[in-house]
PDB file of C-alpha atoms in Angstrom:
ATOM      1  CA  MET A 295    -178.042  93.895 -27.039  1.00  0.00           C
ATOM      2  CA  LEU A 296    -175.029  92.035 -28.515  1.00  0.00           C
ATOM      3  CA  LYS A 297    -173.026  94.377 -30.742  1.00  0.00           C
ATOM      4  CA  LEU A 298    -171.248  92.648 -33.413  1.00  0.00           C
ATOM      5  CA  GLY A 299    -168.522  93.332 -35.820  1.00  0.00           C
ATOM      6  CA  TRP A 300    -168.761  91.023 -38.937  1.00  0.00           C
ATOM      7  CA  PHE A 301    -165.567  89.813 -40.863  1.00  0.00           C
ATOM      8  CA  ALA A 302    -165.618  88.253 -44.239  1.00  0.00           C
ATOM      9  CA  THR A 303    -163.312  87.952 -47.179  1.00  0.00           C
ATOM     10  CA  ALA A 304    -166.072  86.783 -49.620  1.00  0.00           C
ATOM     11  CA  ARG A 305    -163.522  84.821 -51.766  1.00  0.00           C
ATOM     12  CA  THR A 306    -166.331  82.993 -53.835  1.00  0.00           C
ATOM     13  CA  LEU A 307    -169.393  84.055 -55.694  1.00  0.00           C
ATOM     14  CA  GLY A 308    -172.493  83.060 -53.710  1.00  0.00           C
ATOM     15  CA  GLY A 309    -170.261  81.206 -51.172  1.00  0.00           C
ATOM     16  CA  SER A 310    -170.463  80.787 -47.377  1.00  0.00           C
ATOM     17  CA  SER A 311    -169.628  84.446 -46.487  1.00  0.00           C
ATOM     18  CA  ALA A 312    -172.937  85.663 -48.266  1.00  0.00           C
ATOM     19  CA  LYS A 313    -175.008  82.849 -46.907  1.00  0.00           C
ATOM     20  CA  LEU A 314    -173.829  83.232 -43.262  1.00  0.00           C
ATOM     21  CA  PHE A 315    -174.176  87.116 -43.336  1.00  0.00           C
ATOM     22  CA  ALA A 316    -177.788  86.857 -44.979  1.00  0.00           C
ATOM     23  CA  ALA A 317    -178.889  84.325 -42.291  1.00  0.00           C
ATOM     24  CA  ALA A 318    -177.534  86.527 -39.426  1.00  0.00           C
ATOM     25  CA  VAL A 319    -179.320  89.557 -40.807  1.00  0.00           C
ATOM     26  CA  GLN A 320    -182.557  87.598 -41.169  1.00  0.00           C
ATOM     27  CA  SER A 321    -182.200  86.210 -37.603  1.00  0.00           C
ATOM     28  CA  ILE A 322    -181.639  89.635 -36.251  1.00  0.00           C
ATOM     29  CA  ASP A 323    -184.737  90.846 -38.201  1.00  0.00           C
ATOM     30  CA  GLY A 324    -186.553  88.034 -36.682  1.00  0.00           C
ATOM     31  CA  GLY A 325    -185.791  89.069 -33.047  1.00  0.00           C
ATOM     32  CA  LEU A 326    -182.317  87.974 -32.218  1.00  0.00           C
ATOM     33  CA  ASP A 327    -181.053  90.538 -29.623  1.00  0.00           C
ATOM     34  CA  ALA A 328    -178.032  91.659 -31.693  1.00  0.00           C
ATOM     35  CA  ARG A 329    -176.975  94.344 -34.126  1.00  0.00           C
ATOM     36  CA  ILE A 330    -174.154  94.174 -36.604  1.00  0.00           C
ATOM     37  CA  GLU A 331    -172.304  97.478 -36.253  1.00  0.00           C
ATOM     38  CA  PHE A 332    -169.999  96.947 -39.241  1.00  0.00           C
ATOM     39  CA  VAL A 333    -168.815  94.548 -41.673  1.00  0.00           C
ATOM     40  CA  PHE A 334    -165.039  94.329 -42.343  1.00  0.00           C
ATOM     41  CA  SER A 335    -163.231  92.886 -45.273  1.00  0.00           C
ATOM     42  CA  ASN A 336    -159.779  92.536 -46.138  1.00  0.00           C
ATOM     43  CA  ARG A 337    -160.765  93.209 -49.688  1.00  0.00           C
ATOM     44  CA  GLU A 338    -161.691  96.556 -51.249  1.00  0.00           C
ATOM     45  CA  PRO A 339    -164.406  97.639 -53.597  1.00  0.00           C
ATOM     46  CA  GLY A 340    -163.517  96.917 -57.152  1.00  0.00           C
ATOM     47  CA  GLU A 341    -160.700  94.402 -56.200  1.00  0.00           C
ATOM     48  CA  PHE A 342    -162.704  91.115 -56.756  1.00  0.00           C
ATOM     49  CA  GLU A 343    -166.131  90.390 -58.345  1.00  0.00           C
ATOM     50  CA  SER A 344    -167.040  87.862 -55.539  1.00  0.00           C
ATOM     51  CA  SER A 345    -166.341  90.478 -52.693  1.00  0.00           C
ATOM     52  CA  ASP A 346    -168.164  93.249 -54.641  1.00  0.00           C
ATOM     53  CA  ARG A 347    -171.231  91.101 -54.914  1.00  0.00           C
ATOM     54  CA  PHE A 348    -170.983  90.546 -51.057  1.00  0.00           C
ATOM     55  CA  PHE A 349    -170.522  94.307 -50.445  1.00  0.00           C
ATOM     56  CA  GLU A 350    -173.863  94.797 -52.279  1.00  0.00           C
ATOM     57  CA  LEU A 351    -175.706  92.654 -49.585  1.00  0.00           C
ATOM     58  CA  VAL A 352    -173.858  94.693 -46.966  1.00  0.00           C
ATOM     59  CA  ARG A 353    -175.133  97.916 -48.390  1.00  0.00           C
ATOM     60  CA  ASP A 354    -178.626  96.474 -48.971  1.00  0.00           C
ATOM     61  CA  ALA A 355    -178.777  95.742 -45.245  1.00  0.00           C
ATOM     62  CA  GLY A 356    -177.788  99.378 -44.342  1.00  0.00           C
ATOM     63  CA  ILE A 357    -174.749  98.212 -42.539  1.00  0.00           C
ATOM     64  CA  PRO A 358    -171.415 100.248 -42.603  1.00  0.00           C
ATOM     65  CA  LEU A 359    -168.723  98.567 -44.746  1.00  0.00           C
ATOM     66  CA  VAL A 360    -165.146  98.957 -43.559  1.00  0.00           C
ATOM     67  CA  SER A 361    -162.439  97.577 -45.875  1.00  0.00           C
ATOM     68  CA  LEU A 362    -158.512  97.421 -46.126  1.00  0.00           C
ATOM     69  CA  SER A 363    -156.984  95.414 -48.874  1.00  0.00           C
ATOM     70  CA  ASN A 364    -154.203  93.201 -47.416  1.00  0.00           C
ATOM     71  CA  ASN A 365    -152.816  92.657 -50.989  1.00  0.00           C
ATOM     72  CA  ARG A 366    -152.492  96.514 -51.586  1.00  0.00           C
ATOM     73  CA  PHE A 367    -150.984  96.950 -47.997  1.00  0.00           C
ATOM     74  CA  ARG A 368    -148.488  94.229 -48.495  1.00  0.00           C
ATOM     75  CA  ARG A 369    -147.328  95.650 -51.841  1.00  0.00           C
ATOM     76  CA  GLU A 370    -146.992  99.145 -50.482  1.00  0.00           C
ATOM     77  CA  ALA A 371    -145.150  97.686 -47.477  1.00  0.00           C
ATOM     78  CA  GLY A 372    -142.770  95.608 -49.704  1.00  0.00           C
ATOM     79  CA  GLY A 373    -143.695  92.543 -47.693  1.00  0.00           C
ATOM     80  CA  LYS A 374    -143.586  89.005 -48.802  1.00  0.00           C
ATOM     81  CA  VAL A 375    -146.832  86.767 -49.402  1.00  0.00           C
ATOM     82  CA  SER A 376    -147.920  84.683 -46.375  1.00  0.00           C
ATOM     83  CA  ARG A 377    -147.315  81.119 -46.649  1.00  0.00           C
ATOM     84  CA  ASP A 378    -149.194  78.108 -45.065  1.00  0.00           C
ATOM     85  CA  GLY A 379    -147.154  76.635 -42.178  1.00  0.00           C
ATOM     86  CA  GLU A 380    -144.587  79.618 -42.174  1.00  0.00           C
ATOM     87  CA  THR A 381    -144.384  82.313 -39.512  1.00  0.00           C
ATOM     88  CA  LEU A 382    -146.544  85.298 -40.430  1.00  0.00           C
ATOM     89  CA  PRO A 383    -144.397  88.130 -41.963  1.00  0.00           C
ATOM     90  CA  ALA A 384    -143.818  91.392 -40.138  1.00  0.00           C
ATOM     91  CA  TRP A 385    -146.116  93.367 -42.150  1.00  0.00           C
ATOM     92  CA  ARG A 386    -149.118  91.365 -41.080  1.00  0.00           C
ATOM     93  CA  ARG A 387    -148.869  92.834 -37.436  1.00  0.00           C
ATOM     94  CA  ASP A 388    -148.764  96.225 -39.128  1.00  0.00           C
ATOM     95  CA  TYR A 389    -151.714  95.492 -41.295  1.00  0.00           C
ATOM     96  CA  ASP A 390    -153.710  94.386 -38.273  1.00  0.00           C
ATOM     97  CA  ALA A 391    -152.632  97.467 -36.425  1.00  0.00           C
ATOM     98  CA  ALA A 392    -154.134  99.560 -39.347  1.00  0.00           C
ATOM     99  CA  VAL A 393    -157.379  97.397 -39.184  1.00  0.00           C
ATOM    100  CA  ALA A 394    -157.559  97.929 -35.329  1.00  0.00           C
ATOM    101  CA  GLN A 395    -157.445 101.726 -35.834  1.00  0.00           C
ATOM    102  CA  LEU A 396    -160.272 101.597 -38.323  1.00  0.00           C
ATOM    103  CA  LEU A 397    -162.369  99.481 -36.102  1.00  0.00           C
ATOM    104  CA  SER A 398    -161.711 101.434 -32.957  1.00  0.00           C
ATOM    105  CA  ALA A 399    -164.308 104.014 -34.270  1.00  0.00           C
ATOM    106  CA  TYR A 400    -167.049 101.522 -33.760  1.00  0.00           C
ATOM    107  CA  ASP A 401    -168.637 100.290 -30.412  1.00  0.00           C
ATOM    108  CA  TRP A 402    -168.718  96.465 -30.620  1.00  0.00           C
ATOM    109  CA  ASP A 403    -168.750  93.607 -28.255  1.00  0.00           C
ATOM    110  CA  LEU A 404    -167.778  90.714 -30.310  1.00  0.00           C
ATOM    111  CA  GLY A 405    -166.299  89.826 -33.724  1.00  0.00           C
ATOM    112  CA  VAL A 406    -167.730  87.146 -36.027  1.00  0.00           C
ATOM    113  CA  LEU A 407    -165.236  85.614 -38.440  1.00  0.00           C
ATOM    114  CA  ALA A 408    -167.652  84.245 -41.098  1.00  0.00           C
ATOM    115  CA  GLY A 409    -165.497  83.445 -44.173  1.00  0.00           C
ATOM    116  CA  TYR A 410    -162.687  85.704 -43.175  1.00  0.00           C
ATOM    117  CA  MET A 411    -159.437  84.130 -44.712  1.00  0.00           C
ATOM    118  CA  LEU A 412    -156.676  85.787 -42.853  1.00  0.00           C
ATOM    119  CA  ILE A 413    -155.168  84.762 -39.430  1.00  0.00           C
ATOM    120  CA  PHE A 414    -155.418  87.616 -36.902  1.00  0.00           C
ATOM    121  CA  THR A 415    -152.361  88.460 -34.969  1.00  0.00           C
ATOM    122  CA  ASP A 416    -152.425  89.372 -31.312  1.00  0.00           C
ATOM    123  CA  VAL A 417    -152.892  93.111 -32.220  1.00  0.00           C
ATOM    124  CA  VAL A 418    -156.549  92.384 -32.984  1.00  0.00           C
ATOM    125  CA  CYS A 419    -157.525  89.005 -31.331  1.00  0.00           C
ATOM    126  CA  GLU A 420    -156.143  89.963 -27.979  1.00  0.00           C
ATOM    127  CA  ARG A 421    -157.978  93.254 -28.003  1.00  0.00           C
ATOM    128  CA  TRP A 422    -161.304  92.030 -28.946  1.00  0.00           C
ATOM    129  CA  PRO A 423    -163.036  88.737 -28.532  1.00  0.00           C
ATOM    130  CA  LEU A 424    -163.514  87.053 -31.971  1.00  0.00           C
ATOM    131  CA  ILE A 425    -165.248  83.852 -32.669  1.00  0.00           C
ATOM    132  CA  ASN A 426    -164.442  81.753 -35.643  1.00  0.00           C
ATOM    133  CA  LEU A 427    -166.507  78.931 -37.331  1.00  0.00           C
ATOM    134  CA  HIS A 428    -164.680  75.739 -37.786  1.00  0.00           C
ATOM    135  CA  PRO A 429    -165.799  72.536 -39.671  1.00  0.00           C
ATOM    136  CA  ALA A 430    -164.650  69.919 -37.074  1.00  0.00           C
ATOM    137  CA  ALA A 431    -165.482  69.031 -33.563  1.00  0.00           C
ATOM    138  CA  PRO A 432    -163.369  70.025 -30.547  1.00  0.00           C
ATOM    139  CA  GLY A 433    -160.225  68.059 -30.840  1.00  0.00           C
ATOM    140  CA  GLY A 434    -160.680  67.270 -34.447  1.00  0.00           C
ATOM    141  CA  PRO A 435    -158.753  68.228 -37.584  1.00  0.00           C
ATOM    142  CA  VAL A 436    -157.492  71.859 -38.139  1.00  0.00           C
ATOM    143  CA  GLY A 437    -156.935  73.761 -41.258  1.00  0.00           C
ATOM    144  CA  THR A 438    -159.157  74.898 -44.068  1.00  0.00           C
ATOM    145  CA  TRP A 439    -162.367  72.998 -44.567  1.00  0.00           C
ATOM    146  CA  GLN A 440    -161.061  71.278 -47.608  1.00  0.00           C
ATOM    147  CA  GLN A 441    -158.096  70.029 -45.399  1.00  0.00           C
ATOM    148  CA  VAL A 442    -160.522  68.949 -42.647  1.00  0.00           C
ATOM    149  CA  VAL A 443    -162.668  66.810 -45.168  1.00  0.00           C
ATOM    150  CA  TRP A 444    -159.552  65.055 -46.506  1.00  0.00           C
ATOM    151  CA  GLN A 445    -158.178  64.257 -42.952  1.00  0.00           C
ATOM    152  CA  LEU A 446    -161.677  62.879 -41.986  1.00  0.00           C
ATOM    153  CA  ILE A 447    -161.718  60.620 -45.085  1.00  0.00           C
ATOM    154  CA  GLU A 448    -158.129  59.376 -44.479  1.00  0.00           C
ATOM    155  CA  ALA A 449    -158.931  58.669 -40.818  1.00  0.00           C
ATOM    156  CA  LYS A 450    -162.148  56.912 -41.998  1.00  0.00           C
ATOM    157  CA  ALA A 451    -163.858  58.994 -39.325  1.00  0.00           C
ATOM    158  CA  THR A 452    -167.374  57.806 -38.185  1.00  0.00           C
ATOM    159  CA  GLY A 453    -168.343  61.313 -37.016  1.00  0.00           C
ATOM    160  CA  SER A 454    -167.334  64.862 -37.006  1.00  0.00           C
ATOM    161  CA  GLY A 455    -168.790  68.257 -35.931  1.00  0.00           C
ATOM    162  CA  VAL A 456    -168.819  71.932 -36.253  1.00  0.00           C
ATOM    163  CA  GLN A 457    -167.704  74.494 -33.564  1.00  0.00           C
ATOM    164  CA  CYS A 458    -167.274  78.185 -32.796  1.00  0.00           C
ATOM    165  CA  PHE A 459    -164.202  78.960 -30.992  1.00  0.00           C
ATOM    166  CA  VAL A 460    -162.385  82.109 -29.708  1.00  0.00           C
ATOM    167  CA  ALA A 461    -159.766  83.065 -32.364  1.00  0.00           C
ATOM    168  CA  THR A 462    -156.099  83.275 -31.185  1.00  0.00           C
ATOM    169  CA  PRO A 463    -152.891  83.826 -33.125  1.00  0.00           C
ATOM    170  CA  GLU A 464    -152.565  79.969 -33.075  1.00  0.00           C
ATOM    171  CA  LEU A 465    -154.522  78.569 -35.931  1.00  0.00           C
ATOM    172  CA  ASP A 466    -157.676  76.713 -34.790  1.00  0.00           C
ATOM    173  CA  GLN A 467    -156.469  76.418 -31.194  1.00  0.00           C
ATOM    174  CA  GLY A 468    -158.700  78.864 -29.318  1.00  0.00           C
ATOM    175  CA  PRO A 469    -161.044  77.873 -26.619  1.00  0.00           C
ATOM    176  CA  THR A 470    -164.361  76.337 -27.802  1.00  0.00           C
ATOM    177  CA  VAL A 471    -167.545  78.505 -27.341  1.00  0.00           C
ATOM    178  CA  THR A 472    -170.108  76.112 -28.844  1.00  0.00           C
ATOM    179  CA  PHE A 473    -170.119  72.766 -30.903  1.00  0.00           C
ATOM    180  CA  CYS A 474    -172.292  70.146 -32.393  1.00  0.00           C
ATOM    181  CA  ARG A 475    -171.545  66.657 -33.424  1.00  0.00           C
ATOM    182  CA  TYR A 476    -172.935  64.431 -36.283  1.00  0.00           C
ATOM    183  CA  SER A 477    -172.489  60.976 -37.793  1.00  0.00           C
ATOM    184  CA  LEU A 478    -170.592  60.187 -40.856  1.00  0.00           C
ATOM    185  CA  ARG A 479    -172.449  57.039 -41.467  1.00  0.00           C
ATOM    186  CA  GLY A 480    -175.887  56.164 -42.742  1.00  0.00           C
ATOM    187  CA  GLY A 481    -177.859  57.106 -45.796  1.00  0.00           C
ATOM    188  CA  ASP A 482    -176.012  57.580 -49.040  1.00  0.00           C
ATOM    189  CA  LEU A 483    -172.636  57.888 -47.063  1.00  0.00           C
ATOM    190  CA  ASP A 484    -172.458  54.041 -46.354  1.00  0.00           C
ATOM    191  CA  GLY A 485    -172.305  53.302 -50.041  1.00  0.00           C
ATOM    192  CA  LEU A 486    -169.713  55.936 -50.644  1.00  0.00           C
ATOM    193  CA  TRP A 487    -167.529  54.615 -47.783  1.00  0.00           C
ATOM    194  CA  GLU A 488    -167.723  51.165 -49.376  1.00  0.00           C
ATOM    195  CA  ARG A 489    -166.783  52.446 -52.803  1.00  0.00           C
ATOM    196  CA  HIS A 490    -164.201  54.986 -51.935  1.00  0.00           C
ATOM    197  CA  GLY A 491    -163.135  54.523 -48.365  1.00  0.00           C
ATOM    198  CA  GLY A 492    -160.694  51.748 -48.992  1.00  0.00           C
ATOM    199  CA  ARG A 493    -158.769  53.569 -51.752  1.00  0.00           C
ATOM    200  CA  ALA A 494    -155.529  55.351 -51.083  1.00  0.00           C
ATOM    201  CA  ILE A 495    -155.952  59.071 -49.986  1.00  0.00           C
ATOM    202  CA  GLU A 496    -153.482  60.117 -52.688  1.00  0.00           C
ATOM    203  CA  GLU A 497    -155.782  58.546 -55.260  1.00  0.00           C
ATOM    204  CA  LEU A 498    -158.917  60.208 -53.869  1.00  0.00           C
ATOM    205  CA  LYS A 499    -157.058  63.602 -53.639  1.00  0.00           C
ATOM    206  CA  ALA A 500    -156.071  63.278 -57.238  1.00  0.00           C
ATOM    207  CA  GLU A 501    -159.885  63.507 -58.036  1.00  0.00           C
ATOM    208  CA  GLY A 502    -160.170  66.716 -56.066  1.00  0.00           C
ATOM    209  CA  GLU A 503    -163.390  68.178 -54.623  1.00  0.00           C
ATOM    210  CA  ALA A 504    -165.509  66.291 -57.346  1.00  0.00           C
ATOM    211  CA  ASN A 505    -164.896  62.985 -55.537  1.00  0.00           C
ATOM    212  CA  PRO A 506    -168.314  61.860 -54.370  1.00  0.00           C
ATOM    213  CA  LEU A 507    -167.287  60.926 -50.823  1.00  0.00           C
ATOM    214  CA  PHE A 508    -165.587  64.238 -50.457  1.00  0.00           C
ATOM    215  CA  GLN A 509    -168.785  65.947 -51.496  1.00  0.00           C
ATOM    216  CA  ALA A 510    -170.890  64.021 -49.199  1.00  0.00           C
ATOM    217  CA  VAL A 511    -168.717  64.369 -46.088  1.00  0.00           C
ATOM    218  CA  ARG A 512    -168.626  68.198 -46.706  1.00  0.00           C
ATOM    219  CA  ALA A 513    -172.264  68.418 -47.031  1.00  0.00           C
ATOM    220  CA  ARG A 514    -172.865  66.806 -43.702  1.00  0.00           C
ATOM    221  CA  GLY A 515    -170.876  69.492 -41.969  1.00  0.00           C
ATOM    222  CA  GLY A 516    -171.820  72.319 -44.461  1.00  0.00           C
ATOM    223  CA  ILE A 517    -175.583  72.120 -43.711  1.00  0.00           C
ATOM    224  CA  ARG A 518    -174.917  72.582 -40.030  1.00  0.00           C
ATOM    225  CA  GLU A 519    -172.646  75.705 -40.117  1.00  0.00           C
ATOM    226  CA  ILE A 520    -175.407  78.277 -40.471  1.00  0.00           C
ATOM    227  CA  PRO A 521    -177.577  76.798 -37.650  1.00  0.00           C
ATOM    228  CA  LEU A 522    -174.561  76.318 -35.402  1.00  0.00           C
ATOM    229  CA  LEU A 523    -173.601  80.000 -35.798  1.00  0.00           C
ATOM    230  CA  LEU A 524    -177.086  81.363 -35.298  1.00  0.00           C
ATOM    231  CA  GLU A 525    -177.729  79.268 -32.169  1.00  0.00           C
ATOM    232  CA  THR A 526    -174.194  80.339 -30.839  1.00  0.00           C
ATOM    233  CA  LEU A 527    -175.303  83.955 -31.201  1.00  0.00           C
ATOM    234  CA  ARG A 528    -178.440  83.190 -29.453  1.00  0.00           C
ATOM    235  CA  ALA A 529    -176.685  81.336 -26.704  1.00  0.00           C
ATOM    236  CA  LEU A 530    -174.434  84.414 -26.172  1.00  0.00           C
ATOM    237  CA  THR A 531    -177.432  86.789 -26.030  1.00  0.00           C
ATOM    238  CA  ASP A 532    -179.193  84.538 -23.652  1.00  0.00           C
ATOM    239  CA  ARG A 533    -176.051  84.157 -21.566  1.00  0.00           C
ATOM    240  CA  ASP A 534    -176.071  80.410 -21.699  1.00  0.00           C
ATOM    241  CA  VAL A 535    -172.334  80.815 -22.500  1.00  0.00           C
ATOM    242  CA  GLN A 536    -170.093  83.849 -22.341  1.00  0.00           C
ATOM    243  CA  ILE A 537    -166.728  85.085 -23.301  1.00  0.00           C
ATOM    244  CA  GLU A 538    -164.848  86.801 -20.457  1.00  0.00           C
ATOM    245  CA  THR A 539    -161.561  88.625 -20.160  1.00  0.00           C
ATOM    246  CA  HIS A 540    -159.047  86.531 -18.185  1.00  0.00           C
ATOM    247  CA  LYS A 541    -155.444  87.267 -17.095  1.00  0.00           C
ATOM    248  CA  SER A 542    -154.394  84.607 -19.643  1.00  0.00           C
ATOM    249  CA  GLY A 543    -156.614  85.700 -22.421  1.00  0.00           C
ATOM    250  CA  PHE A 544    -160.362  85.359 -23.105  1.00  0.00           C
ATOM    251  CA  GLN A 545    -162.143  82.554 -21.429  1.00  0.00           C
ATOM    252  CA  VAL A 546    -165.361  80.855 -22.018  1.00  0.00           C
ATOM    253  CA  VAL A 547    -167.725  80.326 -19.128  1.00  0.00           C
ATOM    254  CA  ASP A 548    -171.161  78.709 -18.683  1.00  0.00           C
ATOM    255  CA  ALA A 549    -174.448  80.325 -17.386  1.00  0.00           C
ATOM    256  CA  GLY A 550    -173.092  79.988 -13.951  1.00  0.00           C
ATOM    257  CA  GLY A 551    -169.795  81.686 -14.544  1.00  0.00           C
ATOM    258  CA  LYS A 552    -167.812  78.469 -14.415  1.00  0.00           C
ATOM    259  CA  ALA A 553    -165.054  77.758 -17.048  1.00  0.00           C
ATOM    260  CA  THR A 554    -166.386  75.338 -19.680  1.00  0.00           C
ATOM    261  CA  LYS A 555    -164.848  73.361 -22.558  1.00  0.00           C
ATOM    262  CA  GLY A 556    -167.792  74.494 -24.887  1.00  0.00           C
ATOM    263  CA  LEU A 557    -171.482  74.227 -24.931  1.00  0.00           C
ATOM    264  CA  ASP A 558    -172.848  71.319 -26.838  1.00  0.00           C
ATOM    265  CA  ILE A 559    -175.838  72.407 -28.937  1.00  0.00           C
ATOM    266  CA  SER A 560    -176.090  69.353 -30.960  1.00  0.00           C
ATOM    267  CA  ARG A 561    -179.775  68.833 -30.181  1.00  0.00           C
ATOM    268  CA  VAL A 562    -180.703  72.421 -31.013  1.00  0.00           C
ATOM    269  CA  VAL A 563    -178.813  72.428 -34.279  1.00  0.00           C
ATOM    270  CA  GLU A 564    -180.425  69.134 -35.355  1.00  0.00           C
ATOM    271  CA  ALA A 565    -183.785  70.475 -34.307  1.00  0.00           C
ATOM    272  CA  SER A 566    -183.191  73.431 -36.511  1.00  0.00           C
ATOM    273  CA  LEU A 567    -182.322  71.324 -39.442  1.00  0.00           C
ATOM    274  CA  ALA A 568    -185.466  69.376 -38.989  1.00  0.00           C
ATOM    275  CA  ILE A 569    -187.626  72.555 -39.010  1.00  0.00           C
ATOM    276  CA  THR A 570    -185.883  73.660 -42.285  1.00  0.00           C
ATOM    277  CA  ASP A 571    -186.549  70.365 -43.874  1.00  0.00           C
ATOM    278  CA  GLN A 572    -190.206  70.487 -43.049  1.00  0.00           C
ATOM    279  CA  ALA A 573    -190.443  74.045 -44.613  1.00  0.00           C
ATOM    280  CA  VAL A 574    -189.032  72.915 -47.814  1.00  0.00           C
TER     281      VAL A 574
END
C-alpha cells in the first residue's frame, strides 16, 4: 500500500485543493491501493474561510489534519515576506524544519502537493519524495497556472500538457514522473484564437482572467489535472513508474528499473475524460 502525505493550502473556496482531495479520497475508497496518512496545510484553523472549508472535508474523511501557519511563523520570527523571483528568506528553512518535525511522527512514503502554495526547501524535499502537479508539459512554461496560460497564449502554442514531477528547491525543475499532452486547437478554441490570438499580450492581460481565450486555454488543461493525478497514483501503486533514492537526489525509473524522463499517460487520461463525459 502506498502511504501518502497530502499537502494543500486551500487558497480559494471550492478550488482545486478541495476537488483534488475529494477525488483522491473517492479513488481510494474505490480500490486504489493507497492511504492518506495525514493532510498538511500551511494555514491553521480560523485563519482563512477557504482553508477552514477544506479542513471540514479532511475531518469528514477521518484523516488527521496537521497545520502550521507560515504567516504566523514569519511574524514570530521577524522575517520578511517571500517575493517571486527572490531567494527564499532564511526563516523559510526554519519553517520547513518545524514542518518536518511535525510530519516525522507519521509513517508515509510519498507526499502529494495538491494546491500547496509554498516552495519547499531542501529540508523537506530532500528528505521525502514529493510530487507536484504542474499545468504544462515537460519542457513547457513554469510558474503559477495563470503565468503558464499567459505564456501559452503569447507563444500561440498549438498544444500543452499537464505533468507530475518530483519537487525540488528549484521551481518546477524536478524530474517528471508522469505527463499528458493535449491540443490547443479545435472546437471553440479555433474561433477564439482568430479573435484574440493576434492581439498584443499586454492588451489581453489587461482584460485579466475574464478574457475568453484565457479561460478556454485554462479549461483544456484544468479538466485533465484530476485524472492525471489519479492515474499517476495508480501508476505508482502498480509500479509502472517509481521514485527511487539516488546519490544525486530522487530519480524516476520505469517498471524495469531504468531511469526515465517520465511516463506518458495521455491515452489513459483521455480515456478517463471520455468515461466521465459518458456518465454526465
